[in-house]
Every structure is written in C-alpha cells, then in structure tokens.
PDB file of C-alpha atoms in Angstrom:
ATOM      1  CA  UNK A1294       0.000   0.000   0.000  1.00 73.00           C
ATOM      2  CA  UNK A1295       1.266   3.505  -0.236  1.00 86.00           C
ATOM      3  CA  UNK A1296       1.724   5.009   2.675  1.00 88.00           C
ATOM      4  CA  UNK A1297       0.646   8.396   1.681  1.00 90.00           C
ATOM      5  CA  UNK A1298      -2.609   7.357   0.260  1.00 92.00           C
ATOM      6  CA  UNK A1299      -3.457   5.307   3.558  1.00 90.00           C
ATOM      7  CA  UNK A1300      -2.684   8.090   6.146  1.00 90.00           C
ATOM      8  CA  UNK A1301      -4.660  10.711   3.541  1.00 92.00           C
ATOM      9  CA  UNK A1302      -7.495   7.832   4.484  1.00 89.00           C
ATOM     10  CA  UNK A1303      -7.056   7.295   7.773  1.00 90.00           C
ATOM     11  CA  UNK A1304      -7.560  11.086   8.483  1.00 91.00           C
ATOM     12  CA  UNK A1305     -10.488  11.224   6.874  1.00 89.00           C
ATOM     13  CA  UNK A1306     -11.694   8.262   9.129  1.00 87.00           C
ATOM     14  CA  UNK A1307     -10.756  10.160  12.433  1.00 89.00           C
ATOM     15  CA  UNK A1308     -12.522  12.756  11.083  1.00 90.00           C
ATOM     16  CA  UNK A1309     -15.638  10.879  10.814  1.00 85.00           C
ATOM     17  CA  UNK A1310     -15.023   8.995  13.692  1.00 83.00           C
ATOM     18  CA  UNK A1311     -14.842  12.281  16.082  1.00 87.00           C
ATOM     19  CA  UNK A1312     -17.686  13.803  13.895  1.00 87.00           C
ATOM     20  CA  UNK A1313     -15.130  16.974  13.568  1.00 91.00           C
ATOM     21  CA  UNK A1314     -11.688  17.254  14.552  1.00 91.00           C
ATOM     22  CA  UNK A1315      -9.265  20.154  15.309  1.00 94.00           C
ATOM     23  CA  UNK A1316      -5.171  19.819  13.902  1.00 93.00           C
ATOM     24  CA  UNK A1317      -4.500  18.771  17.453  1.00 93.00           C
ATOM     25  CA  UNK A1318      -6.508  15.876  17.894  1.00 94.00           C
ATOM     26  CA  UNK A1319      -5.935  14.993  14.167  1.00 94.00           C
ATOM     27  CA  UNK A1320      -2.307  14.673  15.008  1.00 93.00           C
ATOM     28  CA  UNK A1321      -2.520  12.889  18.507  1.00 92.00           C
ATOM     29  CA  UNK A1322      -5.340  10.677  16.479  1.00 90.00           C
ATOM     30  CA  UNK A1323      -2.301   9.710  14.118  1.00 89.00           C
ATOM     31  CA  UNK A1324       1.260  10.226  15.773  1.00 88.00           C
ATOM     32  CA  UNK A1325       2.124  12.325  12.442  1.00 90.00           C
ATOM     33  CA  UNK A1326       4.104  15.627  12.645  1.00 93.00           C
ATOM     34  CA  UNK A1327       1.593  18.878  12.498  1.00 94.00           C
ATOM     35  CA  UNK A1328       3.330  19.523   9.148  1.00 95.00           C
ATOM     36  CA  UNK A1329       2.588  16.070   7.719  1.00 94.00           C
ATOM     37  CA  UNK A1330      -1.172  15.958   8.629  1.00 93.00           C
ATOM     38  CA  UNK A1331      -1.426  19.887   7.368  1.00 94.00           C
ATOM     39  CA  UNK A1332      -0.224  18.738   3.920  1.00 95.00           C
ATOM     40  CA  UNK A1333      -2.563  15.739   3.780  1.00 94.00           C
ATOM     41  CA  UNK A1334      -5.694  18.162   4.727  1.00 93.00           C
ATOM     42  CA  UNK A1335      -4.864  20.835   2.488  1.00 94.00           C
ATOM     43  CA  UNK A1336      -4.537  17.778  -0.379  1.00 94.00           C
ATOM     44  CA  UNK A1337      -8.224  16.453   1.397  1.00 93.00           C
ATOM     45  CA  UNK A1338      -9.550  19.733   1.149  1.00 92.00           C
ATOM     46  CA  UNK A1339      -8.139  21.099  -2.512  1.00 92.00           C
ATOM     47  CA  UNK A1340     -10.092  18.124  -3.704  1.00 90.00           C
ATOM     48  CA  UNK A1341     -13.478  18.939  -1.837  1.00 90.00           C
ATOM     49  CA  UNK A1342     -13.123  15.889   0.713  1.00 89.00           C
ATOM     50  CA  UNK A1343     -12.499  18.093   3.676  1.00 91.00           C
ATOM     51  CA  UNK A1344     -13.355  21.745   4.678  1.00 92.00           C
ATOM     52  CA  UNK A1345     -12.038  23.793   7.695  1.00 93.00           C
ATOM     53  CA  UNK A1346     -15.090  25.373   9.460  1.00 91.00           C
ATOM     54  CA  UNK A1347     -13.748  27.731  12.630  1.00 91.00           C
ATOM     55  CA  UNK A1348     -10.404  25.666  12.798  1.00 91.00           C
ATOM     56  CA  UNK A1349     -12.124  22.547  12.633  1.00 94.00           C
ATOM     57  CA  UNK A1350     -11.970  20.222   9.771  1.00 93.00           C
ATOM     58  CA  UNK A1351     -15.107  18.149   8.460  1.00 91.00           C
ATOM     59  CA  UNK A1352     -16.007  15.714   5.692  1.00 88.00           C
ATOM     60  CA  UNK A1353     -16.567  17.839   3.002  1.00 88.00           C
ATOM     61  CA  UNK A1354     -19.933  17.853   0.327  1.00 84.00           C
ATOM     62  CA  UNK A1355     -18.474  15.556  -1.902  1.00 82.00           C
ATOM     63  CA  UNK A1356     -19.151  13.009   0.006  1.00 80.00           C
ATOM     64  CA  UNK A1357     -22.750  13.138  -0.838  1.00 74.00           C
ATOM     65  CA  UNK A1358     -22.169  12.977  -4.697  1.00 72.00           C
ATOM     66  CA  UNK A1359     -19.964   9.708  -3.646  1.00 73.00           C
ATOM     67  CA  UNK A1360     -22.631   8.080  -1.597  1.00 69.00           C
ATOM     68  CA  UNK A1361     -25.283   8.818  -4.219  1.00 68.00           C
ATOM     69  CA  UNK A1362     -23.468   7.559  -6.851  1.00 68.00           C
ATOM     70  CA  UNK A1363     -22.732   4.158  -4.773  1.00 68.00           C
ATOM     71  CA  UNK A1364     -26.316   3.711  -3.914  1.00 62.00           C
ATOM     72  CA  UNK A1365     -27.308   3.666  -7.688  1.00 65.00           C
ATOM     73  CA  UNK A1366     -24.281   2.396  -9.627  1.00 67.00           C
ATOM     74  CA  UNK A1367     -26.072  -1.120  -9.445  1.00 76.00           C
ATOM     75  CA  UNK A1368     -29.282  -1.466 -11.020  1.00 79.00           C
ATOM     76  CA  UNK A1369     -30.386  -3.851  -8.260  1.00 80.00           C
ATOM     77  CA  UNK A1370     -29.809  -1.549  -5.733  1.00 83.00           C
ATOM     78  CA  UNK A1371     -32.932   0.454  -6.904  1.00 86.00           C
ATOM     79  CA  UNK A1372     -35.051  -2.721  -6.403  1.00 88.00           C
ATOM     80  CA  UNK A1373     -33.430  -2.799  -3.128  1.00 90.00           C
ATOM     81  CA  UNK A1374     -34.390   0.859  -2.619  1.00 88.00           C
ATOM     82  CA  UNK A1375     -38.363  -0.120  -3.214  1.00 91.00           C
ATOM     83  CA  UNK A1376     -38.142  -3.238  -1.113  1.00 94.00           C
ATOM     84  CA  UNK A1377     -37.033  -1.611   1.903  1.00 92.00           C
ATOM     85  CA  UNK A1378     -39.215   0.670   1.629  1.00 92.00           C
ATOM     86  CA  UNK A1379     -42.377  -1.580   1.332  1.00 94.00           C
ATOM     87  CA  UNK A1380     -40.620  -3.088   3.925  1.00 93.00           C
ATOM     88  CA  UNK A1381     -40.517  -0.208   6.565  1.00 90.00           C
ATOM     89  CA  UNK A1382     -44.503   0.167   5.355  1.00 92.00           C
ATOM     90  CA  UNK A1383     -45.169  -2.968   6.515  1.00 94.00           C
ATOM     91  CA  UNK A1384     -43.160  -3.738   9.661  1.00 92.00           C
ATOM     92  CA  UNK A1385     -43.645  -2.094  13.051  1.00 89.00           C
ATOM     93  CA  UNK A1386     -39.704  -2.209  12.854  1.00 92.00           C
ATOM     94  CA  UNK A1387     -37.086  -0.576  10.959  1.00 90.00           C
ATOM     95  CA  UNK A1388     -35.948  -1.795   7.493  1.00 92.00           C
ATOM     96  CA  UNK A1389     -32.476  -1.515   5.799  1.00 91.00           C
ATOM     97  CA  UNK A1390     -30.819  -3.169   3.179  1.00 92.00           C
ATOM     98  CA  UNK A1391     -27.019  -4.068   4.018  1.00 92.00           C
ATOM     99  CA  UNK A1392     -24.166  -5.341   1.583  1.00 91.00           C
ATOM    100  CA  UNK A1393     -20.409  -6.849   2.333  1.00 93.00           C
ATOM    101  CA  UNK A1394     -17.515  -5.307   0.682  1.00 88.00           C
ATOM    102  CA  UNK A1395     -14.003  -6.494   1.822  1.00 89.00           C
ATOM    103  CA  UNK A1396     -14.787  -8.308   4.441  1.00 94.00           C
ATOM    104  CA  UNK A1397     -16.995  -5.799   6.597  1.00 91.00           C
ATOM    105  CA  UNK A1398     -21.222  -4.911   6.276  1.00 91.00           C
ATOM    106  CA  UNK A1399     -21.940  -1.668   5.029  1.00 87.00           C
ATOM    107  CA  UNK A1400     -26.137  -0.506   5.410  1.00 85.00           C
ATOM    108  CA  UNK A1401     -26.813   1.276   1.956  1.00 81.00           C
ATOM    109  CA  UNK A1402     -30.311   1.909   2.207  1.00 71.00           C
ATOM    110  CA  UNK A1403     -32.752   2.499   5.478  1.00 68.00           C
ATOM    111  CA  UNK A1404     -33.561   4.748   8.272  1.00 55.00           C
ATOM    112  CA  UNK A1405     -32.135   2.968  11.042  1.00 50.00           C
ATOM    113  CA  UNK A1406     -33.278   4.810  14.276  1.00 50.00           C
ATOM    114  CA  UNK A1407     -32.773   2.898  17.630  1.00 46.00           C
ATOM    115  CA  UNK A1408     -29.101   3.054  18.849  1.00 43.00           C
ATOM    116  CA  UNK A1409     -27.454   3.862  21.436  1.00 41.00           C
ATOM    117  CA  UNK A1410     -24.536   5.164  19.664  1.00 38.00           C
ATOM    118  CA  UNK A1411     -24.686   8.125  17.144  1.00 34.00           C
ATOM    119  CA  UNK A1412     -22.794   6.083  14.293  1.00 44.00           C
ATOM    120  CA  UNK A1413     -24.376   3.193  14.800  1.00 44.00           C
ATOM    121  CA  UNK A1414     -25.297   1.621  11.270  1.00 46.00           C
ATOM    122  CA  UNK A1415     -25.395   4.972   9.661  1.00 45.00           C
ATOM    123  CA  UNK A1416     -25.301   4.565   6.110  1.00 44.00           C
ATOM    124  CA  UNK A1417     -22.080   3.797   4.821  1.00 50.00           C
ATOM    125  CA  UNK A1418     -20.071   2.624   8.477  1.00 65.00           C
ATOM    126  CA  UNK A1419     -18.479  -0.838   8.053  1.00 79.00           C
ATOM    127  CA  UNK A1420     -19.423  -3.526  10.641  1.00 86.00           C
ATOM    128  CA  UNK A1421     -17.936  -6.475  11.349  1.00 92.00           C
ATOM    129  CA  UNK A1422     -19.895  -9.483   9.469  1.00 94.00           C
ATOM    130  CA  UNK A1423     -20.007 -11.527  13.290  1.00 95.00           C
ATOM    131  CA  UNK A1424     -21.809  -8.941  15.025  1.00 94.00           C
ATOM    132  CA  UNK A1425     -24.774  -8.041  12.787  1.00 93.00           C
ATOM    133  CA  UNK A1426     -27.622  -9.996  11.227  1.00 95.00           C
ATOM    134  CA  UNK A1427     -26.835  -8.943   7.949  1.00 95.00           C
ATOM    135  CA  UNK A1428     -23.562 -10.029   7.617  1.00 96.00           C
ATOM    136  CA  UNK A1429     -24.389 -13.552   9.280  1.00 97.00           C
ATOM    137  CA  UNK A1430     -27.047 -13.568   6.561  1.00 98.00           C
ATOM    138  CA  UNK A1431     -24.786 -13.124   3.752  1.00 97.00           C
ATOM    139  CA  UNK A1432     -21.649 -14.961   4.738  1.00 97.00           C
ATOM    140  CA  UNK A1433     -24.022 -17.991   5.665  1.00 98.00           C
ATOM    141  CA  UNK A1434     -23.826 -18.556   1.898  1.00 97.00           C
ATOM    142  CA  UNK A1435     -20.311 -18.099   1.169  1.00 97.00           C
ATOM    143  CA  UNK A1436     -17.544 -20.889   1.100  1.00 96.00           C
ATOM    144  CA  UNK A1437     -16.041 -21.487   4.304  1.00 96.00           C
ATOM    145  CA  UNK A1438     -12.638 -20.564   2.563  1.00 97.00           C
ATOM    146  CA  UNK A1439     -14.116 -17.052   2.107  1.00 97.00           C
ATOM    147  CA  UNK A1440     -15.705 -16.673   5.700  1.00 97.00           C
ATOM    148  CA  UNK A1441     -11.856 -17.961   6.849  1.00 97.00           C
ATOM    149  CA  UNK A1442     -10.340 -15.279   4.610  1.00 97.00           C
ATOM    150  CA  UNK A1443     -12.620 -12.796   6.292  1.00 96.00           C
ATOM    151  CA  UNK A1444     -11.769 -13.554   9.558  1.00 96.00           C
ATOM    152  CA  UNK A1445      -8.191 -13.933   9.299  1.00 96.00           C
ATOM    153  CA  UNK A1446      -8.129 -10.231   7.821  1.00 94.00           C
ATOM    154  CA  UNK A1447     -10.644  -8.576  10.577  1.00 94.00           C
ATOM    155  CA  UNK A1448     -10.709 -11.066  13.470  1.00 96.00           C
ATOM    156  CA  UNK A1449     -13.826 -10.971  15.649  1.00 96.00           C
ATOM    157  CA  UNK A1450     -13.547  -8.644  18.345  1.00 94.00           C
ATOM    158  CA  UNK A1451     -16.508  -8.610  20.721  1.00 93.00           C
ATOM    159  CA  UNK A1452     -18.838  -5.616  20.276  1.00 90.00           C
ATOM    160  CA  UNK A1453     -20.756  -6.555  23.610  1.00 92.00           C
ATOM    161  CA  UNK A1454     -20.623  -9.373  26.535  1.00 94.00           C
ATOM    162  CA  UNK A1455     -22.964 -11.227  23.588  1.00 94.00           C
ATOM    163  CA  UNK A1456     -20.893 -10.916  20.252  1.00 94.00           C
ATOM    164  CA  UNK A1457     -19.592 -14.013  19.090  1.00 96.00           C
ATOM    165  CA  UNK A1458     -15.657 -14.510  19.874  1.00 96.00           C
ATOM    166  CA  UNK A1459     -14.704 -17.780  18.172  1.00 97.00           C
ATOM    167  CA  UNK A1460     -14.483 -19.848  15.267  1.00 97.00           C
ATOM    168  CA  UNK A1461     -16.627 -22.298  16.498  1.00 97.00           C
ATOM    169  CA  UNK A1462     -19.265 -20.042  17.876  1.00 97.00           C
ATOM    170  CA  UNK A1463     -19.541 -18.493  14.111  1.00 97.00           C
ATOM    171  CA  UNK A1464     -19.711 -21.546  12.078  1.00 98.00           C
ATOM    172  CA  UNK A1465     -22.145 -23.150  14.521  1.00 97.00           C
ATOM    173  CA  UNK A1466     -24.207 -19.766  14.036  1.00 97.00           C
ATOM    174  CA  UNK A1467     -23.835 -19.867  10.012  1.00 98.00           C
ATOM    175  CA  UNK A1468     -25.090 -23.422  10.001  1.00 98.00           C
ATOM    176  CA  UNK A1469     -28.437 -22.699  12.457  1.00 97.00           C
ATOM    177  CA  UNK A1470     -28.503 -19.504   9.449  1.00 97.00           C
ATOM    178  CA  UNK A1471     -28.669 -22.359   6.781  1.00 97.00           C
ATOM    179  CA  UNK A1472     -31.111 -24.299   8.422  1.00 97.00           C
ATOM    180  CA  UNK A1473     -33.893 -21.654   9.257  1.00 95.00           C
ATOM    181  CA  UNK A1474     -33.245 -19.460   6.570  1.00 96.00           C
ATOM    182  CA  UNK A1475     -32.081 -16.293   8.035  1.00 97.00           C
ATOM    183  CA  UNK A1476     -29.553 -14.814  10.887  1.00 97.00           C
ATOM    184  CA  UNK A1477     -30.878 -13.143  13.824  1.00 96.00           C
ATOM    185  CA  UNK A1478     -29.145 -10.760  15.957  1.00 93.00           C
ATOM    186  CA  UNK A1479     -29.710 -10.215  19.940  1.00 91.00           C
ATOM    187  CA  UNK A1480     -27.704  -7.657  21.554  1.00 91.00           C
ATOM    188  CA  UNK A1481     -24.390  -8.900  19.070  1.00 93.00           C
ATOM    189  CA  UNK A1482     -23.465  -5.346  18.152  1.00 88.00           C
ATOM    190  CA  UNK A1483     -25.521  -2.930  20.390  1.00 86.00           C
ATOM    191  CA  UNK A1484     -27.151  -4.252  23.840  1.00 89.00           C
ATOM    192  CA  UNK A1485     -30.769  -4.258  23.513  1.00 90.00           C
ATOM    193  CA  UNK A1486     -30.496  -4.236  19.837  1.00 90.00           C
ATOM    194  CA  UNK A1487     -32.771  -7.095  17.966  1.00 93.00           C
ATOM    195  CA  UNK A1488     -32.635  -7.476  14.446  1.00 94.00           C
ATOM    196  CA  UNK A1489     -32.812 -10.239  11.597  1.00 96.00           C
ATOM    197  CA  UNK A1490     -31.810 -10.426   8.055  1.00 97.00           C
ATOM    198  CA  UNK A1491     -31.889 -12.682   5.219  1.00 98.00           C
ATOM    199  CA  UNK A1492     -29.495 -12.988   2.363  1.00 97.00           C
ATOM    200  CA  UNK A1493     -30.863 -11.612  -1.157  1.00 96.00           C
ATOM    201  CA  UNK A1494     -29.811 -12.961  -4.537  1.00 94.00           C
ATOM    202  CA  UNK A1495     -29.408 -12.846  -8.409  1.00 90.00           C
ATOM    203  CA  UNK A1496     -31.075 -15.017 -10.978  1.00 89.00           C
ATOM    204  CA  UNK A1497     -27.410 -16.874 -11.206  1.00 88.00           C
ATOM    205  CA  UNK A1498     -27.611 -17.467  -7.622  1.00 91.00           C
ATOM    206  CA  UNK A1499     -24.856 -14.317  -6.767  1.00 92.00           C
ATOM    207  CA  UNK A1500     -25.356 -12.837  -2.725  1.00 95.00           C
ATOM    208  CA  UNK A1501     -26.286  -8.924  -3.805  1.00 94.00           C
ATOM    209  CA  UNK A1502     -26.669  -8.138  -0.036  1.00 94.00           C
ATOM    210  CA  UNK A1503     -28.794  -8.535   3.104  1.00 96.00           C
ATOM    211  CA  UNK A1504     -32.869  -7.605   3.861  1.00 96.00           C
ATOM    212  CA  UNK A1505     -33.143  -6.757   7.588  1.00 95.00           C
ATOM    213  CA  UNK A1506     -35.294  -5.636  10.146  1.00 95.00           C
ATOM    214  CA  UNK A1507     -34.486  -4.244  13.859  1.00 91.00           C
ATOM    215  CA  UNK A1508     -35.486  -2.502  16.863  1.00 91.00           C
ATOM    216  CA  UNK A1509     -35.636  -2.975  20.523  1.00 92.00           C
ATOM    217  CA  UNK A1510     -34.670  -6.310  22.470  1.00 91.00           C
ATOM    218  CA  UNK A1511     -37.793  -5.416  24.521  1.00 91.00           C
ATOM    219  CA  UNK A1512     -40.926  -5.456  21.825  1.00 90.00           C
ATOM    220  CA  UNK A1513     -40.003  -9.005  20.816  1.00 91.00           C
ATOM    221  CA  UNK A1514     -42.207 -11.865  21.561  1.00 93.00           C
ATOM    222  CA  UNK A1515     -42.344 -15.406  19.876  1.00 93.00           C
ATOM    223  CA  UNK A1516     -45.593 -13.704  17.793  1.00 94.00           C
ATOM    224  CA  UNK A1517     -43.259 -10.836  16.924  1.00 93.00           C
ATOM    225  CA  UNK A1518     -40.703 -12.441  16.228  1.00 93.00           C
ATOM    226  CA  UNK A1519     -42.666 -15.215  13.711  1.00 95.00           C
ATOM    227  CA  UNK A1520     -44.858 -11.682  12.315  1.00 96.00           C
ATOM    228  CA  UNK A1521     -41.294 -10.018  11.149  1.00 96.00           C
ATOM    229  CA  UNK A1522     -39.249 -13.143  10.268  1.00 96.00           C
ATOM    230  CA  UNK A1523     -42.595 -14.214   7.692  1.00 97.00           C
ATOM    231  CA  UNK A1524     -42.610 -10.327   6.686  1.00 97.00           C
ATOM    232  CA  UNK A1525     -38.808 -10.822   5.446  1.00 97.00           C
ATOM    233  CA  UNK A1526     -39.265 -13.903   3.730  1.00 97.00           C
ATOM    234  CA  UNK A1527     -41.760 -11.929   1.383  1.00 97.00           C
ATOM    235  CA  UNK A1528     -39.499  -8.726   1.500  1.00 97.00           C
ATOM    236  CA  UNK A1529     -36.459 -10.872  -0.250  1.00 96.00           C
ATOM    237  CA  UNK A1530     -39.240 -13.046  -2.924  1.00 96.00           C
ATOM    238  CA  UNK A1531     -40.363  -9.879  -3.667  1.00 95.00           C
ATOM    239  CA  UNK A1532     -37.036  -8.368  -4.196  1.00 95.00           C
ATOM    240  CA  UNK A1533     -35.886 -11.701  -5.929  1.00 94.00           C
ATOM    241  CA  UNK A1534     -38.426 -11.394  -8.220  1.00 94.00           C
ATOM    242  CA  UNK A1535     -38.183  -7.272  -9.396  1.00 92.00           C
ATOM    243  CA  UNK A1536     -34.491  -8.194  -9.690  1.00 91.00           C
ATOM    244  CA  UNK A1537     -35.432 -10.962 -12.545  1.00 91.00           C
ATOM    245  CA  UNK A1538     -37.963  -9.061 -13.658  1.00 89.00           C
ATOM    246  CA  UNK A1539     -35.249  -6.259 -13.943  1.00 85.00           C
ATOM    247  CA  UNK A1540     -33.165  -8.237 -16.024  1.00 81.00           C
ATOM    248  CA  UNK A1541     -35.802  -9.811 -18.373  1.00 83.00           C
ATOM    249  CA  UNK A1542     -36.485  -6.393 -19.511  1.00 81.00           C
ATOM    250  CA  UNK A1543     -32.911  -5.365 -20.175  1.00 77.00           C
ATOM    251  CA  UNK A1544     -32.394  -8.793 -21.918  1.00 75.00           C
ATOM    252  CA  UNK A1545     -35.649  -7.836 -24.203  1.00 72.00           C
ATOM    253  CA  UNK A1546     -34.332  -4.140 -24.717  1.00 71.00           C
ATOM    254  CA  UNK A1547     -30.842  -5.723 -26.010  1.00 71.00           C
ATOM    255  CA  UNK A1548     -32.709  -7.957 -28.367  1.00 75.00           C
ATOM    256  CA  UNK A1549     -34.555  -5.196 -29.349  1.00 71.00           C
ATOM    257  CA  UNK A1550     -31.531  -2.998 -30.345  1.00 62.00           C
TER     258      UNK A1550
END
C-alpha cells in the first residue's frame, strides 16, 4: 500500500469517527508531525473531501455525490431501494438493506433509528460481518474458505458481553442460518439491539446483499418475532423477483436494439 494514500485515508476516518476534529486531535489521532497531517488536509480539502469550518476540519460535500453515486451504480440496488421501503410500510420495525464489501457490512439503504450510539449503522459505516444480522445472513452462503479469509483479515472482536468470539461459535451460528433461513441478531453489536436479516440474490444465484429488520430487544415476543421473520421472507421473494424481472427487460431491450 502507499503510505501516503493510507494516512490521507485514515484522516479522513478520524474525522468521521470524532464527527469533527481540530489539527491537534488529528495529530494525537495519528502520531504524524503537524506539518505532515497539514499537507494531507490541504490535499483532502483542494479536492473537496475536507473543509475547515472555525479551525475545525469536516467531511466535506463531496461526500454526498460519492454516496449517491454508490447507492445507484447497481441497477439492483434500486429494487433494493423499493423493497425496503415496502418493507418499513409494513413492519412495526425498521428496514435496511445491508451489503459486504471487503470483508466488513456496510447498510446502503434504510432509516435505522434505535441506537445507542450516534454512528451506529449509519449509512455507509463498516461492521464487522459476526456482530450483525446482515452479515451472518450473507456470509451464511459463502464458502467457508471465504468466511476464513474474512476472519483472518478482521478477526472478531466482541462488540458486547454477547458478540460471538470464536471460530466455532460463528460456524455453529452460520449453520443454524442455513437451516432456518435467516440470521438473527440479539444484543451482538448494540445491547438491547434485535434485528434479523436474510441474504438476497441474483437469478445466477450471486449474494447482492442482506434484507433486515431491527429494533428494541424489549418489543419481541415469539408472535413478533414469527410476524417479522414471515414479513422478510416476502421482502427478499419480492425483491428476488423485481431483480429478474429487472433483467428480463434489459435482456428484451438488447434484443430489441
């Protein structure tokens, strides 16, 4: 890796991470000289990533034009889009779609609003795959070499007294995932946090990301739980079925031309 590029990155993450910093605890944040960390911020900021408001620097605008252009640079992802949100019509519970890019859970699409942390799956924030329903979801139908290359690269750190810790614990969990048909999530990431997700996927059988719902520990009940878990299961047929649907009509349009 270049070194330049990553601490240019990692500043912008500390950034993020203290939702505003000042040059001081940018610096202490990195253990780089004053002079270093001004030259990657004036870089950051020449380029529109950062700005300086009252001597503290923030993610700049841009970052919006990236996130939109993420959230529709897959044509499934505007199925997703309309899923989640006949999903959030229909639940008592909170709705987000969720995908897994190198090795951690990213949210892409919901309104996530019980935490107990400000950050806490806001869109775009990478989560470890272990600790959220989603990611159990989706790595549940990935080769075991691939859920082994995932965990040799992030480990699995515990979130809470709850999150899962070891190997064994996480391929137990992936096979109970198999078996029922979705992952489910008790206090794993956040305490008092419930959630459940099942893996979505292409025509050719590809994992394009996660369905979920979530909300407090507290509301759920074996009704609840069987209401949302049977609301899911017709959240991912229906998006299952706009995706093929999706692609039909591009196939006929090709044809066409």
């Amino acid at each position: 890796m270049l070194k330049t590029t990553a601490a240019s990155l990692a500043l912008v993450d500390h950034i993020l991470e203290l939702e505003g910093a000042t040059m001081g605890e940018l610096v202490e944040a990195t253990d780089l000289a004053k002079s270093t960390v001004h030259a990657h911020l004036k870089t950051l900021a020449e380029y529109g990533y950062v700005v300086n408001i009252d001597n503290e620097y923030q993610l700049g605008a841009k970052f919006c034009h990236l996130g939109d252009y993420v959230r529709t640079r897959k044509d499934y992802y505007r199925v997703a889009q309309e899923t989640v949100s006949w999903l959030d019509s229909e639940s008592s519970m909170d709705a987000d779609f969720a995908v897994e890019e190198h090795g951690r859970i990213v949210s892409l699409y919901g309104d996530l609003e019980f935490a107990n942390s400000p950050r806490f799956l806001i869109d775009g924030s990478p989560f470890h795959v272990h600790t959220t329903c989603s990611g159990k979801a989706i790595i549940a139908e990935y080769p075991e070499t691939r859920v082994r290359e995932i965990i040799d690269r992030w480990g699995l750190p515990a979130a809470t007294d709850d999150s899962i810790t070891t190997e064994e614990e996480l391929f137990a969990e992936l096979a109970t995932v198999r078996e029922q048909g979705y992952a489910e999530n008790s206090g794993e990431a956040v305490e008092g946090f419930w959630a459940i997700g099942k893996a979505v996927k292409s025509p050719r059988g590809e994992v394009y990301g996660s369905l979920n719902l979530s909300g407090p520990a507290y509301v759920i009940d074996e009704e609840t739980r069987a209401t949302q878990v049977e609301l899911l299961e017709r959240a991912a047929e229906r998006f299952e079925q706009g995706v093929a649907e999706l692609y039909r009509t591009q196939a006929d349009e090709a044809n066409e031309g």
